[in-house]
Short mmCIF file of N, CA and C in Angstrom, two decimals:
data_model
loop_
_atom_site.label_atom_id
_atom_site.label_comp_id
_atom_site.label_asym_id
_atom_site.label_seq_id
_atom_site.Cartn_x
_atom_site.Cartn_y
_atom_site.Cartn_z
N UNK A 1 34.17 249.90 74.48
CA UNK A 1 34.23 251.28 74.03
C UNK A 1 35.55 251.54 73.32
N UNK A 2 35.52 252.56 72.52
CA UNK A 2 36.65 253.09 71.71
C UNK A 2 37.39 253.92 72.90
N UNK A 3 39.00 253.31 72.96
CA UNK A 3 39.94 254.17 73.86
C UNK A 3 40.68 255.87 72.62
N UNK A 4 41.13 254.75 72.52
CA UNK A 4 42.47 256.29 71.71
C UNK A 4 43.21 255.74 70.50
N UNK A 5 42.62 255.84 69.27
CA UNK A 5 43.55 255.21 68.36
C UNK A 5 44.93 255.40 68.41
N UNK A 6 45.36 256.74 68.41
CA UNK A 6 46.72 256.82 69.02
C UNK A 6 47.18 256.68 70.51
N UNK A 7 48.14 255.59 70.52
CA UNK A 7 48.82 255.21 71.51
C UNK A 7 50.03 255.51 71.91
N UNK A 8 50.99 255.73 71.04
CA UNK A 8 52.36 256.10 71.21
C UNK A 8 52.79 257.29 71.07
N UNK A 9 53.45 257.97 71.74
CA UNK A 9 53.93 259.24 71.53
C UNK A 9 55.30 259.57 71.55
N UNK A 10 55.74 260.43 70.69
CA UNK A 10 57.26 260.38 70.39
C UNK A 10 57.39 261.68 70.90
N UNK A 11 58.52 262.03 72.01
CA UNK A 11 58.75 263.52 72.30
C UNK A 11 60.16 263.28 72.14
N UNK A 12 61.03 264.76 71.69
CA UNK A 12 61.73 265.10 71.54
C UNK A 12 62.27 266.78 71.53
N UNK A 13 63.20 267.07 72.58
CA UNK A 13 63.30 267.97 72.96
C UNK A 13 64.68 268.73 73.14
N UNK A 14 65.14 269.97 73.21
CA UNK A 14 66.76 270.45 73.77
C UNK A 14 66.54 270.36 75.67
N UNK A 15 67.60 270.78 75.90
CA UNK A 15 67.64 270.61 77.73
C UNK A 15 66.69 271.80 77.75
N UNK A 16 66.55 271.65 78.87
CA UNK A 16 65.40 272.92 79.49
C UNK A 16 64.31 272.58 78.95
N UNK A 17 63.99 272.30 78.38
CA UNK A 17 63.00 272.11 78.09
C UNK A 17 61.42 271.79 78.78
N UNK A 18 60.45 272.22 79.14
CA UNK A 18 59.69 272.36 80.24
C UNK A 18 58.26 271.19 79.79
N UNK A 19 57.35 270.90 80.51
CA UNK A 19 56.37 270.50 80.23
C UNK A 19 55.04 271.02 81.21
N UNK A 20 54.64 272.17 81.31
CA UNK A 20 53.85 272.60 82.47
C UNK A 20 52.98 271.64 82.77
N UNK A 21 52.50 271.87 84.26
CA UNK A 21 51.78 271.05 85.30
C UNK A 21 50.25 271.00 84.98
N UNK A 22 50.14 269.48 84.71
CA UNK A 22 49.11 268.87 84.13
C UNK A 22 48.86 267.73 84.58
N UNK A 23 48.37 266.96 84.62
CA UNK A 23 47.34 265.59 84.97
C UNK A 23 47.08 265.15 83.50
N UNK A 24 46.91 263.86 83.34
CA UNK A 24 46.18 263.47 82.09
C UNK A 24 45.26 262.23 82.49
N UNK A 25 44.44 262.15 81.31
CA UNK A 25 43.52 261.22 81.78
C UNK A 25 43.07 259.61 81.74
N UNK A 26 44.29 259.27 81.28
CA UNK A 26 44.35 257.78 81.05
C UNK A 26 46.07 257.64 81.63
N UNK A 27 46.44 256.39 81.74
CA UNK A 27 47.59 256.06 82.45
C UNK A 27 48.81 256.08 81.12
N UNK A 28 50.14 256.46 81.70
CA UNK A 28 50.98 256.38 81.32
C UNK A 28 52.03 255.43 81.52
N UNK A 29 52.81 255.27 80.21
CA UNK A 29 53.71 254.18 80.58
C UNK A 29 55.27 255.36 79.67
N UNK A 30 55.83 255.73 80.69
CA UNK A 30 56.76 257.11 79.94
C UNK A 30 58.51 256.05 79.52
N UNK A 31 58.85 255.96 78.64
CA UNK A 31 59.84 255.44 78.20
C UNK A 31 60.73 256.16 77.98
N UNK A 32 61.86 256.48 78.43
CA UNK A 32 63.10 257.50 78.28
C UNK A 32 64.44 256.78 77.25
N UNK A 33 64.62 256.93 75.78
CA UNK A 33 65.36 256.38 75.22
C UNK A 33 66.50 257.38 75.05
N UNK A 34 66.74 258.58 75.03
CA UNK A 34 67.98 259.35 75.44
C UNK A 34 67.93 260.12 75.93
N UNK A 35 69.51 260.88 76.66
CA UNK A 35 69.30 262.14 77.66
C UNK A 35 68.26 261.45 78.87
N UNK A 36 67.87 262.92 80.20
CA UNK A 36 67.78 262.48 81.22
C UNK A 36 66.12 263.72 81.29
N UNK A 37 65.34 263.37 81.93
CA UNK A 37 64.50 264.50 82.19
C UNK A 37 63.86 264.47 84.04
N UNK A 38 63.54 265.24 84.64
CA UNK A 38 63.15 264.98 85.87
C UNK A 38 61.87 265.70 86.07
N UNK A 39 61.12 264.46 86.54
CA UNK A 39 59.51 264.33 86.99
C UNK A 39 59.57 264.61 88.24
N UNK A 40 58.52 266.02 88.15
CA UNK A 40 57.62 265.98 89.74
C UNK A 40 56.14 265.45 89.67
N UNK A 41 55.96 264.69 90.47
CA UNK A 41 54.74 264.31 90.69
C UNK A 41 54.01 264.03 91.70
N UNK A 42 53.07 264.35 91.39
CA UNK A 42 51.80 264.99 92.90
C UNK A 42 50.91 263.66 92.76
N UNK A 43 50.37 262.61 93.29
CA UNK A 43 49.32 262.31 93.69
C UNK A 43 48.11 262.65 93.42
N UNK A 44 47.18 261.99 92.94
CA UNK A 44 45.83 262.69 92.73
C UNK A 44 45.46 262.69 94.06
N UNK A 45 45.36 262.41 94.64
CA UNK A 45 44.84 263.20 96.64
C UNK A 45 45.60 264.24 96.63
N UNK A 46 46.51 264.85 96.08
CA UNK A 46 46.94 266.55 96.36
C UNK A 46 46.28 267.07 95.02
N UNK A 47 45.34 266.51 94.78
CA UNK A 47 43.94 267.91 93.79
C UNK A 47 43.83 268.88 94.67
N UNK A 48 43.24 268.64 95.81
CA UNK A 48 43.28 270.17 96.53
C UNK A 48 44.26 271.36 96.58
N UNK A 49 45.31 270.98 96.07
CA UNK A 49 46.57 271.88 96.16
C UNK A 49 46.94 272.60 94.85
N UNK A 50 46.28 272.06 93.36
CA UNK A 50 46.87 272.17 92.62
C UNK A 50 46.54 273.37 91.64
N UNK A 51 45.57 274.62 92.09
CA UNK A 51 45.16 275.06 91.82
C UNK A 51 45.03 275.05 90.35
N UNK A 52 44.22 274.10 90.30
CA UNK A 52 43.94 273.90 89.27
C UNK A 52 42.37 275.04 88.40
N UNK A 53 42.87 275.58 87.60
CA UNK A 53 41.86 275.98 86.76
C UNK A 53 41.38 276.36 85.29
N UNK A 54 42.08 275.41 84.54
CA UNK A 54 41.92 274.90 83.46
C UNK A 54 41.97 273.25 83.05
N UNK A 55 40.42 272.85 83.39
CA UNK A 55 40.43 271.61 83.01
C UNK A 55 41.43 270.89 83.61
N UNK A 56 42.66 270.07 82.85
CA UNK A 56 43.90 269.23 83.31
C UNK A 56 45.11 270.19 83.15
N UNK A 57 45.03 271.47 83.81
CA UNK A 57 46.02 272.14 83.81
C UNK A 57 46.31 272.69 85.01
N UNK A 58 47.66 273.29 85.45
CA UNK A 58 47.96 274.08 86.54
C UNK A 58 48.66 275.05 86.28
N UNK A 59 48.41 276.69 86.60
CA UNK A 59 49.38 277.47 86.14
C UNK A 59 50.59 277.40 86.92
N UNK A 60 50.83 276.64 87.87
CA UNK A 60 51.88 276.34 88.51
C UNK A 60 53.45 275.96 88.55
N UNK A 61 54.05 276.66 88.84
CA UNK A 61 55.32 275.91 87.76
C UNK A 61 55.98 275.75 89.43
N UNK A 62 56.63 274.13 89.79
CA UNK A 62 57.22 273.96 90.73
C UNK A 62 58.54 274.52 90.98
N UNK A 63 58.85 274.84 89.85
CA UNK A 63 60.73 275.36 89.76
C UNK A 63 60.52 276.45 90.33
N UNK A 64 59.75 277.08 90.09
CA UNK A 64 59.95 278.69 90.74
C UNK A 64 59.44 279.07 92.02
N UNK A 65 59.51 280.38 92.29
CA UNK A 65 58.46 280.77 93.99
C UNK A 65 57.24 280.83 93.57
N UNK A 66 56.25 280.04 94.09
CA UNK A 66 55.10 279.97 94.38
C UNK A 66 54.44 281.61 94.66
N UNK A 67 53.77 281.98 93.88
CA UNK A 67 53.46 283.54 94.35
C UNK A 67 51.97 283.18 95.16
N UNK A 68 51.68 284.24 95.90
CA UNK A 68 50.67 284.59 96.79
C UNK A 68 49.47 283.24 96.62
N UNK A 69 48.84 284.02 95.29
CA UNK A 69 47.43 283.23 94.97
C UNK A 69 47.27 282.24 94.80
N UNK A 70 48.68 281.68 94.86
CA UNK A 70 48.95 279.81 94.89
C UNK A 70 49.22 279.08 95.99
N UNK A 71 48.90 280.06 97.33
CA UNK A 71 49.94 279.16 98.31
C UNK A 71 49.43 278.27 98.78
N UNK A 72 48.06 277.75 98.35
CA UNK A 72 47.89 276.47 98.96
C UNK A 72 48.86 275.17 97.84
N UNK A 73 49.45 275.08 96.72
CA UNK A 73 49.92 274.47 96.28
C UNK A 73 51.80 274.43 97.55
N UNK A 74 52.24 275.54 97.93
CA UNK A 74 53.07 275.29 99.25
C UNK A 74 52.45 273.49 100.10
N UNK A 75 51.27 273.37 100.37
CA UNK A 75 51.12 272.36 100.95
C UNK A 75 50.93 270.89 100.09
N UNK A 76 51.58 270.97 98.72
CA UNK A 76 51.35 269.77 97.90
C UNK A 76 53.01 268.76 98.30
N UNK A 77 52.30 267.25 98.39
CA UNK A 77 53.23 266.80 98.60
C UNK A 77 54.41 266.56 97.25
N UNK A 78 55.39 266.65 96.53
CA UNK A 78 56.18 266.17 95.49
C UNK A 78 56.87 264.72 95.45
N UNK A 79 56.73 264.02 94.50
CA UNK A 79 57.51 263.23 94.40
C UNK A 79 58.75 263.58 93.36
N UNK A 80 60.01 263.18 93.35
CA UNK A 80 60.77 263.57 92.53
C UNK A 80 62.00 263.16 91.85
N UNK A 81 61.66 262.37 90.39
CA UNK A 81 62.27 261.52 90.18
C UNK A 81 62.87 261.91 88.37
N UNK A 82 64.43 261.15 88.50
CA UNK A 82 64.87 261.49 87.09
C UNK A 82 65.31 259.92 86.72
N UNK A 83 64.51 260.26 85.28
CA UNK A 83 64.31 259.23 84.55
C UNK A 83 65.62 259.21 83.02
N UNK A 84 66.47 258.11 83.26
CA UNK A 84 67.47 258.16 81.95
C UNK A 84 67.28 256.92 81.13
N UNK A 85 68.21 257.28 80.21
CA UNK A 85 68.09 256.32 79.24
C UNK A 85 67.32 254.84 79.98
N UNK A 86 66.94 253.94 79.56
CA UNK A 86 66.56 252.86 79.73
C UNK A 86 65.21 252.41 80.64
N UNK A 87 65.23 253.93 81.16
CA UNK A 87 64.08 253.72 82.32
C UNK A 87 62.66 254.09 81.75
N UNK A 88 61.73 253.37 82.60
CA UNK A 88 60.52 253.69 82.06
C UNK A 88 59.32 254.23 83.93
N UNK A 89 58.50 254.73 83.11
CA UNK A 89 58.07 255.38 84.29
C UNK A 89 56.82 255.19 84.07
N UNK A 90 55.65 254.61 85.04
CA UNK A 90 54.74 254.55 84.53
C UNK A 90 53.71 255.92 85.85
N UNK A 91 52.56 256.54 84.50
CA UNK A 91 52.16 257.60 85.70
C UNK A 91 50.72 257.10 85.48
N UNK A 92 50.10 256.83 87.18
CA UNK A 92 48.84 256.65 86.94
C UNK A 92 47.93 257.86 86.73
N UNK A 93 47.05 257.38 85.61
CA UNK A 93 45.43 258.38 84.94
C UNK A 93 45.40 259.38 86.92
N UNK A 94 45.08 261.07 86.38
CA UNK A 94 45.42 261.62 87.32
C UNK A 94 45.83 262.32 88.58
N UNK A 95 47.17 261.63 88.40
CA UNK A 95 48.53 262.56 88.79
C UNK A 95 48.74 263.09 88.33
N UNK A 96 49.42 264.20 88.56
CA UNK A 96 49.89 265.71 87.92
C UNK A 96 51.38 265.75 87.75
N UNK A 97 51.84 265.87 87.14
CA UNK A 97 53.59 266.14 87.03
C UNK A 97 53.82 267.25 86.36
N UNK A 98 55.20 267.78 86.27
CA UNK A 98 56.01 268.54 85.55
C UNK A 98 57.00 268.23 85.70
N UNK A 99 57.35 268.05 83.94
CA UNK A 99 58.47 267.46 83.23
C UNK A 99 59.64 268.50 82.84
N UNK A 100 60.98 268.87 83.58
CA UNK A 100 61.87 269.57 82.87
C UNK A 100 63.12 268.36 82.23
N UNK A 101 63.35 268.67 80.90
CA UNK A 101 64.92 268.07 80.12
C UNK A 101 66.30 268.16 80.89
N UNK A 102 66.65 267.54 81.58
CA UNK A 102 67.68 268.22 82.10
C UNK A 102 69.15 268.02 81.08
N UNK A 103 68.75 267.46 80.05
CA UNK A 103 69.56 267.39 78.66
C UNK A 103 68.50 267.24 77.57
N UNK A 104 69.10 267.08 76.14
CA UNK A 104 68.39 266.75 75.17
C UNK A 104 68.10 265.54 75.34
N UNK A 105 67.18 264.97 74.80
CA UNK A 105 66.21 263.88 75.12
C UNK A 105 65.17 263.31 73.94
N UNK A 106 65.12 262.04 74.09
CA UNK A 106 64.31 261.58 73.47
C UNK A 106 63.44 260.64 73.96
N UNK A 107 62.26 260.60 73.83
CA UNK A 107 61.34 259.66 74.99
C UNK A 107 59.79 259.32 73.85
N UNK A 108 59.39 258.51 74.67
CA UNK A 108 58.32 258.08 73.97
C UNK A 108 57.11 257.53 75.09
N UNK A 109 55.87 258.06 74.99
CA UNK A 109 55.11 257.39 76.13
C UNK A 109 53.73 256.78 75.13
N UNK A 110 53.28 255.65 76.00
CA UNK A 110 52.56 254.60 75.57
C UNK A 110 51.25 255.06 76.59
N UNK A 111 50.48 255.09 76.08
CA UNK A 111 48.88 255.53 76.63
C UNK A 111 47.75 254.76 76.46
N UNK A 112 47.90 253.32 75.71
CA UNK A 112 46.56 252.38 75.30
C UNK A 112 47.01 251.64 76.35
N UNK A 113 46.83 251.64 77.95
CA UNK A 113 46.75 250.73 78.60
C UNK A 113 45.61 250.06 79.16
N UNK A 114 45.25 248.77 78.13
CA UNK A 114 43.88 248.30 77.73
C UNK A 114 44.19 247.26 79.11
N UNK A 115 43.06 247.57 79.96
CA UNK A 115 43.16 246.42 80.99
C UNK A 115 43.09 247.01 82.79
N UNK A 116 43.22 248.13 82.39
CA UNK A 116 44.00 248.80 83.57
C UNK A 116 42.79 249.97 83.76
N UNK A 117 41.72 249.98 84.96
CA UNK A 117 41.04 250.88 85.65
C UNK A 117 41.72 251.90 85.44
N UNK A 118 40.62 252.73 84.27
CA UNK A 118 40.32 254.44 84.89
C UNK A 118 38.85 254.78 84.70
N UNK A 119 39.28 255.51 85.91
CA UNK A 119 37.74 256.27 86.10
C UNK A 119 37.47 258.07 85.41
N UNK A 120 38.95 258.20 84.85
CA UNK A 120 38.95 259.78 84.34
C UNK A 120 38.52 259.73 82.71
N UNK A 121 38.67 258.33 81.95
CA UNK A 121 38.38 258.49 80.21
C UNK A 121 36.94 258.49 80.31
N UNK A 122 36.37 258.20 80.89
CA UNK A 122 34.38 258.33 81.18
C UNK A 122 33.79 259.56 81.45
N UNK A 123 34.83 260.46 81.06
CA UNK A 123 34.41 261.86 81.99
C UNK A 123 32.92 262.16 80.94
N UNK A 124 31.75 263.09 81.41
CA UNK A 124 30.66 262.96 80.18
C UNK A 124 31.11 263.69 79.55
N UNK A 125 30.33 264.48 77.78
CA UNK A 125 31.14 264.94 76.63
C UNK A 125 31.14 266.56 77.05
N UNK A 126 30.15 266.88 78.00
CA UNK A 126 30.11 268.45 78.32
C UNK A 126 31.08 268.50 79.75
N UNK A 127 32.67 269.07 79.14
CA UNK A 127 33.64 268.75 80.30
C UNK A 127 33.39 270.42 80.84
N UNK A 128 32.27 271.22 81.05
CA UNK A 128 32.42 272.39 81.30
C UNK A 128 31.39 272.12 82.60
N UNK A 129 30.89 271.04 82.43
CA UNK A 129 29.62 269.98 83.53
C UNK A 129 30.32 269.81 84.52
N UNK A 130 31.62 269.43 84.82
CA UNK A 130 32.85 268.95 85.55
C UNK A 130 33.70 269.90 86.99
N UNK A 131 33.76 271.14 85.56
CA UNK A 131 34.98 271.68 86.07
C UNK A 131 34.63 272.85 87.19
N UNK A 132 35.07 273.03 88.00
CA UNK A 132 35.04 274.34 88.80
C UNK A 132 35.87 275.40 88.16
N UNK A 133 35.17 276.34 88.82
CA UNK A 133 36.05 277.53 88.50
C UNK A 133 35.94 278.56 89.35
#
């Protein structure tokens, strides 16, 4: 089967810079070539927490207080890691993270990982078949 003609991705950003809480659906291989950024990341066994309700999205932002209608995300476990120059991070097809810059930054992530089980790029073409709401 056809994966993703595009494979590489070039990000570039100022500090602060945010990446809201998402999952994606094939595996990552995240390459940090300048500046520093720090990953939270959830486990796909904390889906239950992530109140998720847009497709691969979460309106959730970990930096801040968790308001009311989210508090089952209170019970998500975090992992939490900062990635600098030279490091590479690989995130398995979905986990959920959120990415803040904690400087300017330049990074690049690699996504054709031909070889490597997922069960999320098979999803069928009606993703509205899928999703709860």
């Amino acid at each position: 089967s056809e994966y993703l003609a595009i494979s590489v991705f070039l990000w570039m950003g100022p500090e602060g810079i945010v990446t809201g809480m998402h999952q994606d659906l094939n595996h990552i291989l995240f390459c940090q070539i300048y500046g520093r950024k720090r990953f939270r990341l959830y486990p796909a066994t904390q889906v239950p927490y992530m109140c998720n309700d847009r497709w691969i999205f979460s309106p959730v932002d970990p930096t801040q207080n968790i308001p009311e209608q989210h508090a089952e995300f209170r019970n998500a476990a975090a992992i939490d890691i900062t990635v600098e120059p030279g490091d590479m991070l690989y995130i398995p097809a979905g986990w959920w993270h959120h990415v803040t810059g904690e400087t300017a930054s330049i990074s690049i992530s690699l996504t054709n990982l031909r070889g490597m089980p997922n069960h999320f790029i098979d999803y069928p073409p009606d993703y509205s078949s899928i999703i709860l709401i």
